[in-house]
C-alpha cells in the first residue's frame, strides 16, 4: 500500500535544503557587507542567486560580487553569478 507521508517527506527535505542555502547566502552577505537580507528575497536557480533588494544594496553586492562568490565557494556552494 502507498503511504502518502513517505511521499510528502520528499518535499519537506527539498524545502529545508532550499532554506539552508538561503541562510548560507544571507550569512555570507552579512559577513561581507554587514547587510541582512530576508530569506524571502533570495532565490537560487541553477547556481545563480537572484536578490530582490534595494538598488543601493544591489550595487554594493555587485561591487563585492567576487568576494561573495569566493566566500560561498569556500563553503562548498557553487555559484555562477549574482543578479
Short mmCIF file of N, CA and C in Angstrom, two decimals:
data_model
loop_
_atom_site.label_atom_id
_atom_site.label_comp_id
_atom_site.label_asym_id
_atom_site.label_seq_id
_atom_site.Cartn_x
_atom_site.Cartn_y
_atom_site.Cartn_z
N UNK A 1 0.84 -1.19 0.00
CA UNK A 1 0.00 0.00 0.00
C UNK A 1 0.89 1.25 0.00
N UNK A 2 0.46 2.24 -0.71
CA UNK A 2 1.20 3.50 -0.84
C UNK A 2 0.95 4.37 0.39
N UNK A 3 2.04 4.81 1.00
CA UNK A 3 1.95 5.66 2.18
C UNK A 3 2.26 7.10 1.77
N UNK A 4 1.28 7.96 1.87
CA UNK A 4 1.44 9.34 1.40
C UNK A 4 2.44 10.13 2.26
N UNK A 5 2.59 9.77 3.52
CA UNK A 5 3.52 10.52 4.38
C UNK A 5 4.96 10.35 3.90
N UNK A 6 5.28 9.17 3.39
CA UNK A 6 6.63 8.96 2.84
C UNK A 6 6.83 9.81 1.60
N UNK A 7 5.80 9.89 0.78
CA UNK A 7 5.87 10.70 -0.44
C UNK A 7 6.03 12.18 -0.10
N UNK A 8 5.27 12.67 0.85
CA UNK A 8 5.33 14.08 1.22
C UNK A 8 6.63 14.44 1.94
N UNK A 9 7.28 13.48 2.54
CA UNK A 9 8.56 13.71 3.22
C UNK A 9 9.62 14.22 2.25
N UNK A 10 9.54 13.79 0.98
CA UNK A 10 10.49 14.25 -0.04
C UNK A 10 10.41 15.76 -0.22
N UNK A 11 9.20 16.29 -0.21
CA UNK A 11 9.02 17.73 -0.39
C UNK A 11 9.50 18.52 0.82
N UNK A 12 9.36 17.95 1.97
CA UNK A 12 9.85 18.60 3.19
C UNK A 12 11.37 18.74 3.13
N UNK A 13 12.05 17.70 2.64
CA UNK A 13 13.51 17.74 2.53
C UNK A 13 13.95 18.77 1.50
N UNK A 14 13.22 18.90 0.41
CA UNK A 14 13.57 19.90 -0.61
C UNK A 14 13.46 21.30 -0.04
N UNK A 15 12.41 21.58 0.69
CA UNK A 15 12.21 22.91 1.27
C UNK A 15 13.28 23.23 2.30
N UNK A 16 13.66 22.28 3.11
CA UNK A 16 14.67 22.55 4.13
C UNK A 16 16.03 22.79 3.49
N UNK A 17 16.33 22.10 2.39
CA UNK A 17 17.59 22.31 1.69
C UNK A 17 17.63 23.72 1.10
N UNK A 18 16.53 24.15 0.51
CA UNK A 18 16.45 25.50 -0.05
C UNK A 18 16.61 26.55 1.04
N UNK A 19 15.99 26.32 2.16
CA UNK A 19 16.09 27.26 3.28
C UNK A 19 17.52 27.34 3.80
N UNK A 20 18.21 26.20 3.85
CA UNK A 20 19.60 26.20 4.30
C UNK A 20 20.50 26.97 3.33
N UNK A 21 20.28 26.81 2.03
CA UNK A 21 21.06 27.55 1.04
C UNK A 21 20.83 29.05 1.16
N UNK A 22 19.58 29.43 1.36
CA UNK A 22 19.27 30.86 1.52
C UNK A 22 19.91 31.42 2.78
N UNK A 23 19.92 30.64 3.84
CA UNK A 23 20.57 31.08 5.08
C UNK A 23 22.07 31.25 4.88
N UNK A 24 22.66 30.33 4.14
CA UNK A 24 24.10 30.40 3.86
C UNK A 24 24.43 31.65 3.05
N UNK A 25 23.63 31.94 2.03
CA UNK A 25 23.85 33.13 1.21
C UNK A 25 23.68 34.38 2.07
N UNK A 26 22.66 34.40 2.90
CA UNK A 26 22.42 35.56 3.76
C UNK A 26 23.58 35.75 4.73
N UNK A 27 24.09 34.68 5.30
CA UNK A 27 25.22 34.78 6.25
C UNK A 27 26.47 35.33 5.57
N UNK A 28 26.75 34.87 4.37
CA UNK A 28 27.95 35.36 3.67
C UNK A 28 27.80 36.83 3.32
N UNK A 29 26.64 37.24 2.83
CA UNK A 29 26.43 38.66 2.51
C UNK A 29 26.50 39.50 3.77
N UNK A 30 25.98 38.97 4.86
CA UNK A 30 26.04 39.70 6.13
C UNK A 30 27.47 39.86 6.61
N UNK A 31 28.31 38.84 6.41
CA UNK A 31 29.71 38.92 6.82
C UNK A 31 30.51 39.89 5.94
N UNK A 32 30.23 39.90 4.65
CA UNK A 32 31.00 40.74 3.72
C UNK A 32 30.53 42.19 3.77
N UNK A 33 29.20 42.40 3.75
CA UNK A 33 28.67 43.77 3.62
C UNK A 33 28.01 44.32 4.87
N UNK A 34 27.80 43.47 5.87
CA UNK A 34 27.08 43.89 7.09
C UNK A 34 25.64 44.30 6.76
N UNK A 35 25.03 43.61 5.79
CA UNK A 35 23.65 43.87 5.39
C UNK A 35 22.86 42.58 5.54
N UNK A 36 21.71 42.67 6.21
CA UNK A 36 20.86 41.50 6.40
C UNK A 36 19.76 41.49 5.34
N UNK A 37 19.63 40.37 4.64
CA UNK A 37 18.62 40.22 3.59
C UNK A 37 17.63 39.14 4.03
N UNK A 38 16.36 39.45 3.89
CA UNK A 38 15.32 38.49 4.26
C UNK A 38 15.36 37.29 3.31
N UNK A 39 15.13 36.09 3.85
CA UNK A 39 15.21 34.87 3.05
C UNK A 39 14.21 34.86 1.90
N UNK A 40 13.07 35.51 2.09
CA UNK A 40 12.07 35.51 1.02
C UNK A 40 12.51 36.36 -0.18
N UNK A 41 13.53 37.17 -0.01
CA UNK A 41 14.06 37.99 -1.10
C UNK A 41 15.27 37.37 -1.79
N UNK A 42 15.57 36.12 -1.44
CA UNK A 42 16.68 35.39 -2.04
C UNK A 42 16.11 34.20 -2.80
N UNK A 43 16.51 34.07 -4.05
CA UNK A 43 16.07 32.95 -4.87
C UNK A 43 17.30 32.35 -5.56
N UNK A 44 17.41 31.04 -5.54
CA UNK A 44 18.55 30.36 -6.15
C UNK A 44 18.03 29.40 -7.21
N UNK A 45 18.48 29.60 -8.46
CA UNK A 45 18.09 28.74 -9.57
C UNK A 45 19.32 28.44 -10.42
N UNK A 46 19.60 27.17 -10.61
CA UNK A 46 20.69 26.72 -11.49
C UNK A 46 22.03 27.37 -11.16
N UNK A 47 22.31 27.54 -9.89
CA UNK A 47 23.59 28.09 -9.47
C UNK A 47 23.69 29.60 -9.57
N UNK A 48 22.57 30.26 -9.84
CA UNK A 48 22.54 31.73 -9.93
C UNK A 48 21.67 32.25 -8.79
N UNK A 49 22.18 33.26 -8.10
CA UNK A 49 21.46 33.85 -6.98
C UNK A 49 20.75 35.11 -7.47
N UNK A 50 19.44 35.16 -7.25
CA UNK A 50 18.65 36.34 -7.59
C UNK A 50 18.22 37.00 -6.29
N UNK A 51 18.50 38.30 -6.19
CA UNK A 51 18.18 39.06 -4.98
C UNK A 51 17.18 40.15 -5.30
N UNK A 52 16.17 40.26 -4.45
CA UNK A 52 15.19 41.33 -4.57
C UNK A 52 15.45 42.30 -3.42
N UNK A 53 16.35 43.25 -3.68
CA UNK A 53 16.75 44.19 -2.65
C UNK A 53 16.76 45.61 -3.24
N UNK A 54 16.96 46.57 -2.35
CA UNK A 54 17.05 47.97 -2.76
C UNK A 54 18.23 48.15 -3.72
N UNK A 55 18.10 49.02 -4.73
CA UNK A 55 19.18 49.21 -5.70
C UNK A 55 20.53 49.59 -5.08
N UNK A 56 20.52 50.33 -4.00
CA UNK A 56 21.78 50.71 -3.35
C UNK A 56 22.49 49.46 -2.80
N UNK A 57 21.71 48.59 -2.17
CA UNK A 57 22.27 47.34 -1.64
C UNK A 57 22.75 46.46 -2.78
N UNK A 58 21.98 46.41 -3.85
CA UNK A 58 22.36 45.58 -5.00
C UNK A 58 23.67 46.07 -5.61
N UNK A 59 23.87 47.38 -5.67
CA UNK A 59 25.13 47.92 -6.18
C UNK A 59 26.30 47.52 -5.29
N UNK A 60 26.12 47.57 -3.99
CA UNK A 60 27.17 47.14 -3.07
C UNK A 60 27.49 45.66 -3.25
N UNK A 61 26.45 44.87 -3.49
CA UNK A 61 26.67 43.44 -3.72
C UNK A 61 27.44 43.22 -5.01
N UNK A 62 27.11 43.96 -6.07
CA UNK A 62 27.83 43.82 -7.33
C UNK A 62 29.28 44.27 -7.21
N UNK A 63 29.53 45.30 -6.42
CA UNK A 63 30.91 45.75 -6.21
C UNK A 63 31.73 44.66 -5.52
N UNK A 64 31.11 43.97 -4.58
CA UNK A 64 31.80 42.93 -3.81
C UNK A 64 31.43 41.53 -4.27
N UNK A 65 30.95 41.40 -5.50
CA UNK A 65 30.48 40.11 -6.01
C UNK A 65 31.55 39.04 -5.97
N UNK A 66 32.76 39.37 -6.36
CA UNK A 66 33.84 38.38 -6.37
C UNK A 66 34.14 37.86 -4.97
N UNK A 67 34.12 38.76 -3.98
CA UNK A 67 34.36 38.34 -2.59
C UNK A 67 33.24 37.43 -2.09
N UNK A 68 32.01 37.76 -2.44
CA UNK A 68 30.87 36.97 -2.01
C UNK A 68 30.93 35.58 -2.64
N UNK A 69 31.19 35.51 -3.94
CA UNK A 69 31.27 34.22 -4.63
C UNK A 69 32.43 33.39 -4.07
N UNK A 70 33.53 34.05 -3.76
CA UNK A 70 34.69 33.34 -3.18
C UNK A 70 34.33 32.75 -1.82
N UNK A 71 33.66 33.51 -0.98
CA UNK A 71 33.24 33.02 0.33
C UNK A 71 32.25 31.87 0.20
N UNK A 72 31.33 31.96 -0.74
CA UNK A 72 30.37 30.88 -0.95
C UNK A 72 31.05 29.61 -1.45
N UNK A 73 32.07 29.77 -2.30
CA UNK A 73 32.78 28.59 -2.79
C UNK A 73 33.58 27.93 -1.67
N UNK A 74 34.06 28.71 -0.72
CA UNK A 74 34.75 28.14 0.43
C UNK A 74 33.80 27.32 1.30
N UNK A 75 32.51 27.64 1.23
CA UNK A 75 31.50 26.89 1.99
C UNK A 75 30.82 25.84 1.12
N UNK A 76 31.48 25.47 0.01
CA UNK A 76 31.03 24.40 -0.89
C UNK A 76 29.70 24.69 -1.57
N UNK A 77 29.49 25.94 -1.96
CA UNK A 77 28.31 26.30 -2.73
C UNK A 77 28.78 26.88 -4.06
N UNK A 78 28.51 26.17 -5.14
CA UNK A 78 28.94 26.61 -6.46
C UNK A 78 27.95 27.66 -6.99
N UNK A 79 28.45 28.87 -7.22
CA UNK A 79 27.64 29.97 -7.71
C UNK A 79 28.19 30.46 -9.02
N UNK A 80 27.33 30.59 -10.01
CA UNK A 80 27.74 31.09 -11.33
C UNK A 80 27.64 32.60 -11.39
N UNK A 81 26.69 33.18 -10.67
CA UNK A 81 26.52 34.62 -10.73
C UNK A 81 25.50 35.10 -9.70
N UNK A 82 25.47 36.41 -9.55
CA UNK A 82 24.53 37.05 -8.64
C UNK A 82 23.82 38.15 -9.42
N UNK A 83 22.51 38.12 -9.38
CA UNK A 83 21.70 39.14 -10.06
C UNK A 83 20.63 39.66 -9.16
#
